mmCIF file with all atom_site columns, C-alpha atoms in Angstrom:
data_model
loop_
_atom_site.group_PDB
_atom_site.id
_atom_site.type_symbol
_atom_site.label_atom_id
_atom_site.label_alt_id
_atom_site.label_comp_id
_atom_site.label_asym_id
_atom_site.label_entity_id
_atom_site.label_seq_id
_atom_site.pdbx_PDB_ins_code
_atom_site.Cartn_x
_atom_site.Cartn_y
_atom_site.Cartn_z
_atom_site.occupancy
_atom_site.B_iso_or_equiv
_atom_site.pdbx_formal_charge
_atom_site.auth_seq_id
_atom_site.auth_comp_id
_atom_site.auth_asym_id
_atom_site.auth_atom_id
_atom_site.pdbx_PDB_model_num
ATOM 1   C CA . MET A 1 1   ? 172.470 178.779 23.426 1.00 42.00 ? 1   MET A CA 1
ATOM 2   C CA . THR A 1 2   ? 174.730 176.129 23.646 1.00 40.00 ? 2   THR A CA 1
ATOM 3   C CA . GLN A 1 3   ? 176.553 174.245 26.816 1.00 38.00 ? 3   GLN A CA 1
ATOM 4   C CA . GLY A 1 4   ? 175.717 177.680 28.580 1.00 44.00 ? 4   GLY A CA 1
ATOM 5   C CA . ILE A 1 5   ? 177.658 179.883 25.910 1.00 42.00 ? 5   ILE A CA 1
ATOM 6   C CA . VAL A 1 6   ? 175.414 182.532 24.315 1.00 47.00 ? 6   VAL A CA 1
ATOM 7   C CA . ASP A 1 7   ? 176.030 181.613 20.388 1.00 48.00 ? 7   ASP A CA 1
ATOM 8   C CA . GLY A 1 8   ? 177.188 184.324 17.729 1.00 50.00 ? 8   GLY A CA 1
ATOM 9   C CA . MET A 1 9   ? 179.254 186.505 20.765 1.00 50.00 ? 9   MET A CA 1
ATOM 10  C CA . VAL A 1 10  ? 182.641 187.884 19.351 1.00 54.00 ? 10  VAL A CA 1
ATOM 11  C CA . GLU A 1 11  ? 184.603 189.384 22.284 1.00 64.00 ? 11  GLU A CA 1
ATOM 12  C CA . SER A 1 12  ? 186.924 191.891 22.540 1.00 75.00 ? 12  SER A CA 1
ATOM 13  C CA . ALA A 1 13  ? 188.170 193.901 25.682 1.00 80.00 ? 13  ALA A CA 1
ATOM 14  C CA . ALA A 1 14  ? 185.873 197.011 24.879 1.00 77.00 ? 14  ALA A CA 1
ATOM 15  C CA . SER A 1 15  ? 183.055 194.969 24.300 1.00 76.00 ? 15  SER A CA 1
ATOM 16  C CA . THR A 1 16  ? 183.271 193.082 27.771 1.00 77.00 ? 16  THR A CA 1
ATOM 17  C CA . GLN A 1 17  ? 184.124 196.344 29.527 1.00 79.00 ? 17  GLN A CA 1
ATOM 18  C CA . LEU A 1 18  ? 180.857 197.962 28.240 1.00 79.00 ? 18  LEU A CA 1
ATOM 19  C CA . ARG A 1 19  ? 178.932 194.580 28.932 1.00 81.00 ? 19  ARG A CA 1
ATOM 20  C CA . ARG A 1 20  ? 179.892 194.600 32.407 1.00 81.00 ? 20  ARG A CA 1
ATOM 21  C CA . GLY A 1 21  ? 178.574 198.051 33.036 1.00 84.00 ? 21  GLY A CA 1
ATOM 22  C CA . VAL A 1 22  ? 175.192 197.382 31.643 1.00 92.00 ? 22  VAL A CA 1
ATOM 23  C CA . VAL A 1 23  ? 174.107 194.374 32.112 1.00 93.00 ? 23  VAL A CA 1
ATOM 24  C CA . GLY A 1 24  ? 172.593 194.876 35.830 1.00 95.00 ? 24  GLY A CA 1
ATOM 25  C CA . PRO A 1 25  ? 170.973 198.228 34.538 1.00 96.00 ? 25  PRO A CA 1
ATOM 26  C CA . CYS A 1 26  ? 169.544 196.206 31.807 1.00 96.00 ? 26  CYS A CA 1
ATOM 27  C CA . ILE A 1 27  ? 168.282 193.400 34.302 1.00 96.00 ? 27  ILE A CA 1
ATOM 28  C CA . LEU A 1 28  ? 166.483 196.461 36.110 1.00 98.00 ? 28  LEU A CA 1
ATOM 29  C CA . ALA A 1 29  ? 165.086 197.636 32.776 1.00 97.00 ? 29  ALA A CA 1
ATOM 30  C CA . LEU A 1 30  ? 163.471 194.283 32.191 1.00 97.00 ? 30  LEU A CA 1
ATOM 31  C CA . LEU A 1 31  ? 162.053 194.048 35.630 1.00 98.00 ? 31  LEU A CA 1
ATOM 32  C CA . SER A 1 32  ? 160.742 197.507 35.205 1.00 98.00 ? 32  SER A CA 1
ATOM 33  C CA . THR A 1 33  ? 158.067 195.995 33.134 1.00 97.00 ? 33  THR A CA 1
ATOM 34  C CA . GLY A 1 34  ? 157.222 192.795 35.342 1.00 97.00 ? 34  GLY A CA 1
ATOM 35  C CA . PRO A 1 35  ? 158.377 190.047 37.547 1.00 98.00 ? 35  PRO A CA 1
ATOM 36  C CA . ARG A 1 36  ? 161.049 187.482 35.708 1.00 97.00 ? 36  ARG A CA 1
ATOM 37  C CA . PHE A 1 37  ? 162.513 184.247 36.930 1.00 96.00 ? 37  PHE A CA 1
ATOM 38  C CA . GLY A 1 38  ? 166.073 183.771 36.238 1.00 93.00 ? 38  GLY A CA 1
ATOM 39  C CA . LEU A 1 39  ? 165.899 181.732 32.815 1.00 92.00 ? 39  LEU A CA 1
ATOM 40  C CA . GLN A 1 40  ? 163.411 184.198 31.362 1.00 94.00 ? 40  GLN A CA 1
ATOM 41  C CA . ILE A 1 41  ? 166.011 187.083 32.089 1.00 95.00 ? 41  ILE A CA 1
ATOM 42  C CA . VAL A 1 42  ? 168.845 184.952 30.489 1.00 93.00 ? 42  VAL A CA 1
ATOM 43  C CA . ARG A 1 43  ? 167.183 184.571 27.565 1.00 93.00 ? 43  ARG A CA 1
ATOM 44  C CA . GLU A 1 44  ? 165.490 187.829 27.122 1.00 95.00 ? 44  GLU A CA 1
ATOM 45  C CA . LEU A 1 45  ? 169.051 189.093 27.169 1.00 93.00 ? 45  LEU A CA 1
ATOM 46  C CA . ASN A 1 46  ? 170.049 187.104 25.046 1.00 91.00 ? 46  ASN A CA 1
ATOM 47  C CA . ASP A 1 47  ? 167.644 187.870 22.534 1.00 92.00 ? 47  ASP A CA 1
ATOM 48  C CA . VAL A 1 48  ? 168.470 191.495 22.654 1.00 90.00 ? 48  VAL A CA 1
ATOM 49  C CA . GLY A 1 49  ? 172.094 190.729 22.007 1.00 84.00 ? 49  GLY A CA 1
ATOM 50  C CA . GLN A 1 50  ? 175.722 191.213 22.913 1.00 78.00 ? 50  GLN A CA 1
ATOM 51  C CA . LEU A 1 51  ? 174.607 191.706 26.553 1.00 86.00 ? 51  LEU A CA 1
ATOM 52  C CA . LEU A 1 52  ? 175.725 188.119 27.376 1.00 81.00 ? 52  LEU A CA 1
ATOM 53  C CA . THR A 1 53  ? 179.051 185.725 27.343 1.00 70.00 ? 53  THR A CA 1
ATOM 54  C CA . SER A 1 54  ? 177.288 183.245 29.545 1.00 78.00 ? 54  SER A CA 1
ATOM 55  C CA . GLN A 1 55  ? 174.006 182.711 31.593 1.00 79.00 ? 55  GLN A CA 1
ATOM 56  C CA . GLY A 1 56  ? 175.981 182.050 34.268 1.00 83.00 ? 56  GLY A CA 1
ATOM 57  C CA . THR A 1 57  ? 176.727 185.607 35.096 1.00 86.00 ? 57  THR A CA 1
ATOM 58  C CA . VAL A 1 58  ? 173.198 186.458 35.816 1.00 92.00 ? 58  VAL A CA 1
ATOM 59  C CA . TYR A 1 59  ? 172.684 184.675 38.768 1.00 93.00 ? 59  TYR A CA 1
ATOM 60  C CA . PRO A 1 60  ? 175.517 186.219 40.863 1.00 94.00 ? 60  PRO A CA 1
ATOM 61  C CA . LEU A 1 61  ? 174.617 189.419 39.269 1.00 94.00 ? 61  LEU A CA 1
ATOM 62  C CA . LEU A 1 62  ? 170.857 189.131 40.407 1.00 96.00 ? 62  LEU A CA 1
ATOM 63  C CA . SER A 1 63  ? 172.013 188.216 43.930 1.00 96.00 ? 63  SER A CA 1
ATOM 64  C CA . ARG A 1 64  ? 173.798 191.699 44.176 1.00 96.00 ? 64  ARG A CA 1
ATOM 65  C CA . LEU A 1 65  ? 170.938 193.590 42.991 1.00 97.00 ? 65  LEU A CA 1
ATOM 66  C CA . GLN A 1 66  ? 168.903 191.393 45.480 1.00 98.00 ? 66  GLN A CA 1
ATOM 67  C CA . GLU A 1 67  ? 171.861 192.741 48.262 1.00 98.00 ? 67  GLU A CA 1
ATOM 68  C CA . ALA A 1 68  ? 172.011 196.349 46.847 1.00 97.00 ? 68  ALA A CA 1
ATOM 69  C CA . GLY A 1 69  ? 167.833 196.338 47.625 1.00 98.00 ? 69  GLY A CA 1
ATOM 70  C CA . GLN A 1 70  ? 167.470 197.000 43.864 1.00 98.00 ? 70  GLN A CA 1
ATOM 71  C CA . VAL A 1 71  ? 165.309 193.765 43.244 1.00 98.00 ? 71  VAL A CA 1
ATOM 72  C CA . SER A 1 72  ? 163.572 191.304 45.897 1.00 98.00 ? 72  SER A CA 1
ATOM 73  C CA . SER A 1 73  ? 162.424 187.683 44.852 1.00 97.00 ? 73  SER A CA 1
ATOM 74  C CA . HIS A 1 74  ? 159.886 185.047 45.630 1.00 97.00 ? 74  HIS A CA 1
ATOM 75  C CA . TRP A 1 75  ? 159.251 181.345 44.939 1.00 96.00 ? 75  TRP A CA 1
ATOM 76  C CA . GLU A 1 76  ? 156.601 180.392 42.938 1.00 93.00 ? 76  GLU A CA 1
ATOM 77  C CA . VAL A 1 77  ? 155.312 176.454 43.437 1.00 92.00 ? 77  VAL A CA 1
ATOM 78  C CA . SER A 1 78  ? 153.464 175.100 40.411 1.00 87.00 ? 78  SER A CA 1
ATOM 79  C CA . ASP A 1 79  ? 151.550 171.692 40.539 1.00 87.00 ? 79  ASP A CA 1
ATOM 80  C CA . THR A 1 80  ? 153.264 171.449 36.681 1.00 88.00 ? 80  THR A CA 1
ATOM 81  C CA . GLU A 1 81  ? 156.427 173.005 36.377 1.00 86.00 ? 81  GLU A CA 1
ATOM 82  C CA . ARG A 1 82  ? 159.278 172.925 38.848 1.00 90.00 ? 82  ARG A CA 1
ATOM 83  C CA . PRO A 1 83  ? 159.599 176.162 41.311 1.00 93.00 ? 83  PRO A CA 1
ATOM 84  C CA . ARG A 1 84  ? 161.152 179.149 40.201 1.00 95.00 ? 84  ARG A CA 1
ATOM 85  C CA . ARG A 1 85  ? 162.476 182.299 41.721 1.00 96.00 ? 85  ARG A CA 1
ATOM 86  C CA . TYR A 1 86  ? 161.061 185.502 40.662 1.00 97.00 ? 86  TYR A CA 1
ATOM 87  C CA . TYR A 1 87  ? 162.913 188.227 40.683 1.00 98.00 ? 87  TYR A CA 1
ATOM 88  C CA . SER A 1 88  ? 160.904 192.031 40.703 1.00 98.00 ? 88  SER A CA 1
ATOM 89  C CA . LEU A 1 89  ? 162.163 195.608 41.133 1.00 98.00 ? 89  LEU A CA 1
ATOM 90  C CA . THR A 1 90  ? 161.776 197.166 44.225 1.00 98.00 ? 90  THR A CA 1
ATOM 91  C CA . ASP A 1 91  ? 161.302 201.142 44.739 1.00 98.00 ? 91  ASP A CA 1
ATOM 92  C CA . VAL A 1 92  ? 165.074 201.700 45.199 1.00 98.00 ? 92  VAL A CA 1
ATOM 93  C CA . GLY A 1 93  ? 165.823 199.951 41.998 1.00 98.00 ? 93  GLY A CA 1
ATOM 94  C CA . ARG A 1 94  ? 163.130 201.751 39.863 1.00 98.00 ? 94  ARG A CA 1
ATOM 95  C CA . ARG A 1 95  ? 165.038 204.905 41.291 1.00 98.00 ? 95  ARG A CA 1
ATOM 96  C CA . ASP A 1 96  ? 168.464 203.461 40.404 1.00 97.00 ? 96  ASP A CA 1
ATOM 97  C CA . LEU A 1 97  ? 167.246 202.717 36.989 1.00 98.00 ? 97  LEU A CA 1
ATOM 98  C CA . GLU A 1 98  ? 165.889 206.063 36.506 1.00 97.00 ? 98  GLU A CA 1
ATOM 99  C CA . LEU A 1 99  ? 169.133 207.953 37.566 1.00 97.00 ? 99  LEU A CA 1
ATOM 100 C CA . PHE A 1 100 ? 170.956 205.323 35.087 1.00 96.00 ? 100 PHE A CA 1
ATOM 101 C CA . CYS A 1 101 ? 168.725 206.113 32.475 1.00 96.00 ? 101 CYS A CA 1
ATOM 102 C CA . GLU A 1 102 ? 169.297 209.925 32.755 1.00 96.00 ? 102 GLU A CA 1
ATOM 103 C CA . ASP A 1 103 ? 173.161 209.397 32.893 1.00 95.00 ? 103 ASP A CA 1
ATOM 104 C CA . TRP A 1 104 ? 173.454 207.099 30.001 1.00 95.00 ? 104 TRP A CA 1
ATOM 105 C CA . ARG A 1 105 ? 171.486 209.480 27.722 1.00 95.00 ? 105 ARG A CA 1
ATOM 106 C CA . GLN A 1 106 ? 174.125 211.778 28.086 1.00 95.00 ? 106 GLN A CA 1
ATOM 107 C CA . PHE A 1 107 ? 177.283 209.858 28.355 1.00 94.00 ? 107 PHE A CA 1
ATOM 108 C CA . SER A 1 108 ? 175.971 207.769 25.060 1.00 93.00 ? 108 SER A CA 1
ATOM 109 C CA . GLY A 1 109 ? 175.012 211.107 23.126 1.00 94.00 ? 109 GLY A CA 1
ATOM 110 C CA . SER A 1 110 ? 178.694 212.281 23.726 1.00 95.00 ? 110 SER A CA 1
ATOM 111 C CA . VAL A 1 111 ? 180.171 209.079 22.922 1.00 92.00 ? 111 VAL A CA 1
ATOM 112 C CA . GLY A 1 112 ? 178.134 208.777 19.850 1.00 93.00 ? 112 GLY A CA 1
ATOM 113 C CA . THR A 1 113 ? 178.982 212.910 18.905 1.00 93.00 ? 113 THR A CA 1
ATOM 114 C CA . LEU A 1 114 ? 182.909 211.937 19.469 1.00 93.00 ? 114 LEU A CA 1
ATOM 115 C CA . LEU A 1 115 ? 182.560 208.647 17.189 1.00 91.00 ? 115 LEU A CA 1
ATOM 116 C CA . GLU A 1 116 ? 180.838 210.448 14.299 1.00 91.00 ? 116 GLU A CA 1
ATOM 117 C CA . THR A 1 117 ? 184.022 212.687 14.105 1.00 91.00 ? 117 THR A CA 1
ATOM 118 C CA . VAL A 1 118 ? 186.521 209.102 13.427 1.00 89.00 ? 118 VAL A CA 1
ATOM 119 C CA . PRO A 1 119 ? 186.669 209.004 9.732  1.00 86.00 ? 119 PRO A CA 1
ATOM 120 C CA . SER A 1 120 ? 186.438 204.972 10.045 1.00 77.00 ? 120 SER A CA 1
ATOM 121 C CA . ALA A 1 121 ? 183.283 205.126 12.176 1.00 59.00 ? 121 ALA A CA 1
ATOM 122 C CA . SER A 1 122 ? 181.286 206.546 9.414  1.00 58.00 ? 122 SER A CA 1
ATOM 123 C CA . VAL A 1 123 ? 182.254 204.089 6.973  1.00 54.00 ? 123 VAL A CA 1
ATOM 124 C CA . PRO A 1 124 ? 179.661 201.869 6.248  1.00 59.00 ? 124 PRO A CA 1
ATOM 125 C CA . SER A 1 125 ? 180.595 197.981 6.959  1.00 55.00 ? 125 SER A CA 1
ATOM 126 C CA . GLY A 1 126 ? 181.888 195.996 3.745  1.00 51.00 ? 126 GLY A CA 1
ATOM 127 C CA . SER A 1 127 ? 183.070 199.240 2.158  1.00 44.00 ? 127 SER A CA 1
ATOM 128 C CA . ILE A 1 128 ? 186.757 199.457 3.784  1.00 44.00 ? 128 ILE A CA 1
ATOM 129 C CA . GLU A 1 129 ? 187.892 196.767 1.715  1.00 44.00 ? 129 GLU A CA 1
ATOM 130 C CA . SER A 1 130 ? 187.277 198.616 -1.665 1.00 42.00 ? 130 SER A CA 1
ATOM 131 C CA . GLU A 1 131 ? 189.203 201.285 0.079  1.00 43.00 ? 131 GLU A CA 1
ATOM 132 C CA . LEU A 1 132 ? 192.317 199.503 0.519  1.00 44.00 ? 132 LEU A CA 1
ATOM 133 C CA . PRO A 1 133 ? 195.371 200.141 -2.022 1.00 40.00 ? 133 PRO A CA 1
#
């Protein structure tokens, strides 16, 4: 990451809208395997790819998830590191994540089926140029 902006991100209006709807559930998914501190969440989302454009979007989202009762947080103080705020998934968050997973499977399956009918969507990348006149 450079200056808070995630490297290698090509931005389109469609990807921005998709990201807005899924970053929250993706954070819940990360927390379903155990507590994490904010920067750890940022790094893991960045490692997956195309989920973040800026690390600054994660902290307000974590606050909203906490206000909604989906996550809880606590501070941990260490003698060797600075204090860190850890976030954990609540029972409400776990239930909401399960519901999202069900909806996502159906939704993404439907979108995938439809996109398979688009001729250009099935063309492997790099071969479009060879088809141009």
